[in-house]
Amino acid sequence: MKLTGKEELIKIIKDRIEKEGSISFRDFMDMALYYPELGYYTSPKTKIGGYGDFFTASELDRAFGELLGKQFVEIYQKIDEKPFQIVEIGAGKGYLAHDILKYLKENHPEVYKNSEYILIEKSPYHIQIQKEVLKDFEIVKWVQDVIDFEDESITGIIFSNELFDSFPVHLIRKIGGKIYEVYITVDENNEVKEILKEPDEEILKYLKELKIEIPEGMQTEINLDAKDYIQKIGKKLKKGYVITIDYGFPSAELYKYYRMRGTLLCYYKHQYSENFYENVGLQDITSHVNFSALAYYGKLAGLETTGFTDQAHFLTNLGLMDIFAELQEKGDLESYERLNRLKTLVLPKGMGEKFKILVQHKNIENPAIQGLEILPYQNQRYKL
Ligand SMILES: C[S@@+](CC[C@H](N)C(=O)[O-])C[C@H]1O[C@@H](n2cnc3c(N)ncnc32)[C@H](O)[C@@H]1O
């Protein structure tokens, strides 16, 4: 009998466990999300949107892309070098790219003409959709990996929306004052079982470098892939900005005692759960981003922190309230529906405070930008 994709993936994971005795949670998550053709992101299955498992801001309303586009125009004028490169990493279905490109083409043809829009995407399924969605924009091209760029070769912007939260993470637990790492094995009933082992050396180094003390009994995530990736990006940038939009916190908030189970969650058909071992390859697994780590390791690769804010402040600084006023004035059904959707982007209980924006720059003399003009109250949720 032919195995389903899920069964095939589980078999591949179990075969690897049998060969190696156990595998780290990070490697399990990497296979569950990215195993060629069978992983959650690599298989041909709708993930983002109403028929998928979760929504992203890119899906909600074109205003998100338009306001980002407006921010990109300010950066274009500041940098004043051609070609201006906009590199989007992990663009998903390409809707955000579409809205940014449409805004630039229609409102700033000069910027559009002098720009290259480069997408880097790990999911072949998403690349296929992106090619269709972006077929009308001549300045778009795809590059397989960020490492394909020469060092210090990008002038412009490197940005992502919900990229780092989809990286595979190491899981750690603190017991008796000691850090252990979660590994996966299979018991005598062929069921997946977690075991604790000595942690990867890099994890201990990370905790020390970032001065992270986690409370006794806590289980949490360490995103070493994000640490490496932000340094890769930093090295490739010659002059410009890195803009990272995602849910997450600085270290001081992320490892607080009231997050004793960490932030790792699964999403399947808009329902969340903490069972990482069911719906393997069919459900998303995601964790909150440690923005202190992106700032710290980015700096090692030459990226200075320009500012750190939340989505509500960032979009408001860029003129979201003017869009609200215009829609309110129009008052028709479509405008009313758009208004409702847009509120989700800024409401504290929606995406407004959950989503943060980290802006970093390299070789820019006056780095201040409009999106960072008014910052949120500087409590520990905003101190990197
Ligand atoms: C949560 S989705 C976000 C999609 C999109 N940015 C949006 O806002 O709808 C994460 C995307 O990042 C992609 N991705 C994950 N790791 C990547 C990597 N190392 N390089 C490029 N793309 C990656 C995934 O395949 C997926 O398309």
XYZ file of C-alpha atoms and ligand atoms in Angstrom:
411
model
C 0.000 0.000 0.000
C 1.273 3.488 -0.866
C 2.210 5.585 2.166
C 0.731 9.069 2.606
C 3.203 11.975 2.718
C 2.811 12.124 6.487
C 3.467 8.393 6.914
C 6.447 8.551 4.596
C 7.960 11.469 6.522
C 7.404 9.761 9.886
C 9.100 6.637 8.502
C 12.103 8.688 7.314
C 12.391 10.381 10.735
C 12.123 7.050 12.579
C 14.687 5.429 10.282
C 17.117 8.231 11.093
C 16.429 7.844 14.828
C 17.028 4.103 14.538
C 20.365 4.732 12.855
C 21.531 7.476 15.262
C 19.779 6.403 18.486
C 18.217 9.848 18.878
C 18.049 13.188 17.075
C 17.894 16.692 18.494
C 14.498 18.402 18.577
C 16.019 20.945 16.185
C 16.718 18.258 13.593
C 13.235 16.793 14.058
C 11.680 20.242 13.514
C 13.897 20.865 10.498
C 12.709 17.603 8.905
C 9.049 18.215 9.854
C 9.124 21.657 8.208
C 11.669 21.392 5.416
C 12.314 17.754 4.421
C 12.365 17.828 0.578
C 8.829 17.483 -0.822
C 7.378 16.101 2.433
C 8.031 18.836 5.003
C 5.365 21.360 5.971
C 6.869 24.199 3.914
C 8.282 22.095 1.099
C 5.123 20.123 0.279
C 2.388 21.375 -2.061
C -0.256 22.292 0.522
C -1.930 25.632 1.278
C -0.408 27.009 4.451
C -1.141 30.724 4.646
C -4.662 32.230 4.497
C -8.249 31.147 5.160
C -7.852 27.677 3.645
C -4.454 27.213 5.277
C -3.266 27.071 8.868
C -2.501 30.686 9.778
C -2.816 34.272 8.535
C 0.040 36.743 8.061
C -0.194 40.528 7.758
C 0.674 40.196 4.051
C -2.692 38.494 3.517
C -4.797 40.980 5.435
C -4.710 44.176 3.416
C -2.624 45.912 0.769
C -2.001 48.856 3.164
C 0.684 46.814 4.937
C 2.715 46.566 1.718
C 1.951 50.162 0.740
C 3.248 51.551 4.043
C 6.357 49.377 3.850
C 6.789 50.631 0.272
C 6.603 54.192 1.569
C 9.364 53.378 4.063
C 11.462 51.868 1.276
C 11.140 55.091 -0.775
C 12.584 57.121 2.114
C 15.483 54.663 2.340
C 15.984 54.795 -1.454
C 16.324 58.592 -1.272
C 18.730 58.340 1.652
C 21.012 55.815 -0.043
C 20.861 57.383 -3.499
C 22.728 54.603 -5.347
C 21.625 52.534 -8.340
C 20.601 49.813 -8.711
C 18.730 49.913 -5.421
C 18.213 46.365 -4.211
C 15.253 45.126 -2.202
C 15.844 41.576 -0.983
C 12.879 39.787 0.586
C 13.605 36.531 2.387
C 10.862 33.938 2.953
C 8.171 35.759 0.968
C 5.593 32.962 1.232
C 2.891 33.435 -1.399
C 4.443 36.737 -2.525
C 1.427 38.907 -1.647
C 3.487 41.400 0.344
C 6.000 41.674 -2.512
C 3.059 42.252 -4.864
C 1.647 45.104 -2.772
C 5.060 46.766 -2.343
C 5.888 46.480 -6.052
C 2.462 47.758 -7.158
C 2.797 50.732 -4.800
C 6.279 51.569 -6.141
C 5.348 51.093 -9.790
C 2.230 53.273 -9.583
C 3.360 55.956 -7.156
C 7.155 56.112 -7.513
C 8.019 54.919 -11.057
C 11.521 56.394 -10.719
C 12.248 54.222 -7.652
C 10.679 51.190 -9.349
C 12.781 51.671 -12.494
C 16.033 51.926 -10.540
C 15.356 48.945 -8.266
C 15.835 45.191 -8.303
C 13.446 43.105 -6.188
C 15.143 39.850 -5.238
C 13.335 36.966 -3.538
C 14.986 34.200 -1.555
C 12.609 31.356 -0.703
C 13.250 27.871 0.626
C 9.884 26.375 -0.334
C 9.629 25.280 -3.999
C 5.831 25.309 -3.567
C 5.910 28.978 -2.533
C 8.336 29.915 -5.334
C 5.840 28.541 -7.839
C 3.045 30.703 -6.373
C 5.350 33.763 -6.185
C 6.187 33.434 -9.901
C 2.486 33.587 -10.759
C 1.594 36.386 -8.319
C 4.545 38.566 -9.400
C 4.496 37.924 -13.154
C 3.652 41.554 -14.020
C 6.689 43.043 -12.310
C 9.765 43.177 -14.544
C 12.238 43.992 -11.764
C 11.713 40.748 -9.829
C 14.201 37.910 -9.720
C 14.933 34.890 -7.541
C 18.177 33.893 -5.872
C 18.426 30.482 -4.236
C 20.257 31.397 -1.051
C 21.639 34.474 0.661
C 25.105 32.880 0.518
C 24.943 33.182 -3.294
C 25.641 36.929 -2.951
C 29.244 38.131 -2.765
C 30.201 39.592 0.612
C 29.357 43.306 0.913
C 27.529 43.305 -2.421
C 23.960 44.371 -1.522
C 23.038 48.058 -1.533
C 19.501 48.713 -0.332
C 17.194 46.741 1.941
C 17.115 43.154 3.148
C 13.803 42.408 4.836
C 11.539 39.621 6.037
C 8.071 39.159 7.488
C 7.692 36.073 9.693
C 10.901 34.418 8.525
C 12.859 33.798 11.722
C 9.852 32.328 13.567
C 9.849 29.478 11.045
C 13.459 28.406 11.678
C 14.062 25.070 13.444
C 15.041 25.620 17.087
C 16.918 23.712 19.759
C 14.788 22.931 22.818
C 16.421 23.203 26.230
C 15.327 22.497 29.801
C 16.880 23.612 33.093
C 16.857 20.964 35.819
C 18.831 21.122 39.075
C 20.598 24.257 37.860
C 21.876 22.485 34.733
C 20.920 22.997 31.082
C 19.865 19.927 29.079
C 18.854 19.635 25.456
C 15.709 17.818 24.285
C 16.314 14.926 21.886
C 13.788 12.604 20.250
C 13.925 8.852 20.292
C 11.453 5.979 19.770
C 10.328 3.692 22.640
C 9.571 -0.064 22.619
C 6.021 0.644 21.349
C 7.463 2.594 18.414
C 6.140 5.854 19.949
C 8.175 9.070 19.802
C 9.695 9.929 23.181
C 11.652 12.958 24.389
C 14.914 12.397 26.243
C 17.376 14.870 27.747
C 21.031 14.995 26.747
C 24.055 17.253 27.197
C 23.413 20.414 25.164
C 25.183 21.405 21.986
C 28.240 23.526 22.953
C 26.895 26.369 20.804
C 23.815 26.607 23.042
C 25.906 27.200 26.167
C 27.979 29.760 24.278
C 24.794 31.543 23.147
C 23.384 31.690 26.681
C 26.696 33.070 27.970
C 27.155 35.636 25.192
C 23.622 36.962 25.594
C 23.809 36.767 29.419
C 20.628 34.682 29.540
C 19.702 33.037 32.871
C 16.644 30.859 32.493
C 14.541 29.970 35.555
C 14.743 26.484 37.101
C 12.307 24.057 35.436
C 11.842 26.129 32.283
C 11.720 24.572 28.821
C 12.453 27.018 26.060
C 13.870 27.436 22.551
C 17.280 28.509 21.297
C 17.307 29.651 17.674
C 20.909 29.054 16.604
C 19.844 29.122 12.941
C 18.658 32.743 13.422
C 22.014 33.640 14.990
C 23.873 32.298 11.952
C 21.440 33.764 9.444
C 21.544 37.358 10.701
C 25.339 37.225 10.520
C 25.189 35.944 6.938
C 22.855 38.814 6.032
C 25.090 41.345 7.770
C 28.099 40.180 5.783
C 26.284 40.430 2.451
C 25.072 43.995 3.012
C 27.352 46.730 1.723
C 25.185 49.720 2.507
C 21.603 49.889 3.697
C 19.078 48.446 6.112
C 17.910 45.104 7.447
C 14.243 45.170 8.493
C 12.906 42.190 10.413
C 9.186 41.902 11.165
C 8.111 39.047 13.405
C 6.582 38.090 16.729
C 8.998 37.941 19.598
C 10.683 39.728 22.470
C 14.070 40.837 23.759
C 15.845 38.209 25.937
C 14.800 39.827 29.220
C 11.140 39.290 28.359
C 11.380 36.030 26.419
C 12.818 33.984 29.294
C 10.586 35.336 32.085
C 9.217 32.820 34.642
C 5.677 33.151 33.219
C 6.809 31.520 29.983
C 7.923 28.258 31.639
C 6.964 26.197 28.545
C 8.663 28.600 26.148
C 6.833 29.857 23.069
C 6.898 26.883 20.701
C 3.489 26.223 19.113
C 1.947 24.260 16.247
C -0.686 25.630 13.890
C -3.042 23.343 11.999
C -6.172 24.695 10.283
C -6.122 27.848 12.457
C -5.990 25.876 15.716
C -2.899 25.871 17.857
C -1.505 23.055 19.960
C 1.634 22.024 21.797
C 1.742 18.545 20.321
C 4.764 18.786 18.042
C 4.638 15.104 17.164
C 1.192 14.896 15.594
C 0.288 16.007 12.062
C 3.987 15.736 11.216
C 4.625 17.580 7.934
C 1.033 18.858 7.922
C 1.235 21.442 10.702
C 3.379 24.527 11.172
C 5.736 24.617 14.155
C 6.881 28.071 15.171
C 8.532 29.965 18.026
C 8.916 33.594 19.086
C 12.028 35.409 17.916
C 14.719 36.591 20.320
C 15.331 40.122 19.015
C 18.234 40.732 21.432
C 20.034 37.871 19.677
C 19.417 39.386 16.210
C 20.750 42.745 17.456
C 23.786 41.202 19.201
C 24.883 38.813 16.440
C 23.967 41.305 13.715
C 26.399 43.743 15.302
C 29.182 41.156 15.047
C 28.563 41.242 11.279
C 28.557 45.047 11.075
C 24.860 45.793 11.566
C 24.095 48.690 13.912
C 20.698 48.753 15.591
C 18.674 51.670 14.215
C 15.659 50.995 16.411
C 13.218 48.457 17.767
C 9.489 49.047 17.831
C 6.163 47.303 17.432
C 3.950 47.036 14.386
C 1.341 49.471 15.750
C 3.900 52.268 16.175
C 5.742 51.474 12.947
C 2.622 51.562 10.762
C 1.171 54.575 12.566
C 4.423 56.499 12.037
C 4.172 55.692 8.339
C 0.626 57.063 8.028
C -1.820 54.255 8.786
C -4.171 56.753 10.463
C -4.453 58.718 7.207
C -5.599 55.518 5.487
C -8.114 54.951 8.305
C -9.461 58.499 7.822
C -9.781 58.053 4.039
C -11.676 54.782 4.441
C -13.890 56.258 7.143
C -14.745 59.165 4.855
C -15.609 56.880 1.931
C -17.937 54.931 4.210
C -18.907 52.220 1.680
C -19.036 48.513 2.528
C -15.621 47.690 1.062
C -13.971 50.542 2.998
C -15.687 49.415 6.181
C -14.422 45.854 5.702
C -10.916 47.133 4.987
C -11.042 49.278 8.131
C -11.924 46.236 10.206
C -9.087 44.191 8.726
C -6.615 47.026 9.171
C -7.473 47.391 12.847
C -6.038 43.887 13.365
C -2.651 45.199 12.254
C -2.498 47.749 15.082
C -4.702 46.530 17.945
C -2.593 45.451 20.950
C -4.470 42.143 21.239
C -4.168 41.615 17.477
C -0.872 42.056 15.687
C -0.121 45.586 16.919
C 1.999 44.725 19.945
C 2.713 41.062 19.298
C 4.633 41.874 16.142
C 7.902 43.757 16.477
C 10.108 45.485 13.949
C 13.869 45.465 14.308
C 15.699 47.886 12.008
C 19.463 47.573 11.566
C 21.770 49.526 9.278
C 25.262 49.500 7.823
C 27.278 52.395 6.383
C 24.477 54.963 6.739
C 25.342 58.371 8.141
C 21.948 59.572 9.395
C 20.064 56.329 9.922
C 16.813 57.657 11.496
C 13.735 56.628 9.463
C 10.050 57.560 9.537
C 8.806 54.186 10.817
C 10.838 54.698 14.002
C 9.856 58.332 14.620
C 7.686 57.778 17.705
C 8.697 54.726 19.753
C 6.673 52.716 22.281
C 7.169 53.310 26.015
C 10.584 51.811 26.756
C 9.794 49.033 29.232
C 11.578 45.664 29.221
C 9.550 44.533 26.214
C 11.470 47.004 24.093
C 14.991 46.981 25.604
C 17.225 44.820 23.458
C 5.695 31.914 8.087
S 6.038 31.954 6.389
C 5.911 33.697 6.075
C 5.595 34.020 4.641
C 5.447 35.484 4.232
N 6.600 36.271 4.559
C 4.201 36.124 4.760
O 4.302 37.106 5.475
O 3.106 35.623 4.458
C 7.796 31.663 6.333
C 8.372 31.558 4.940
O 9.805 31.579 5.028
C 10.341 30.553 4.198
N 11.683 30.202 4.716
C 11.998 29.584 5.858
N 13.332 29.470 6.018
C 13.886 30.072 4.935
C 15.227 30.308 4.513
N 16.266 29.898 5.238
N 15.421 30.958 3.336
C 14.371 31.370 2.599
N 13.086 31.169 2.940
C 12.838 30.542 4.098
C 9.294 29.455 4.284
O 9.415 28.526 3.229
C 8.010 30.285 4.201
O 7.678 30.582 2.880
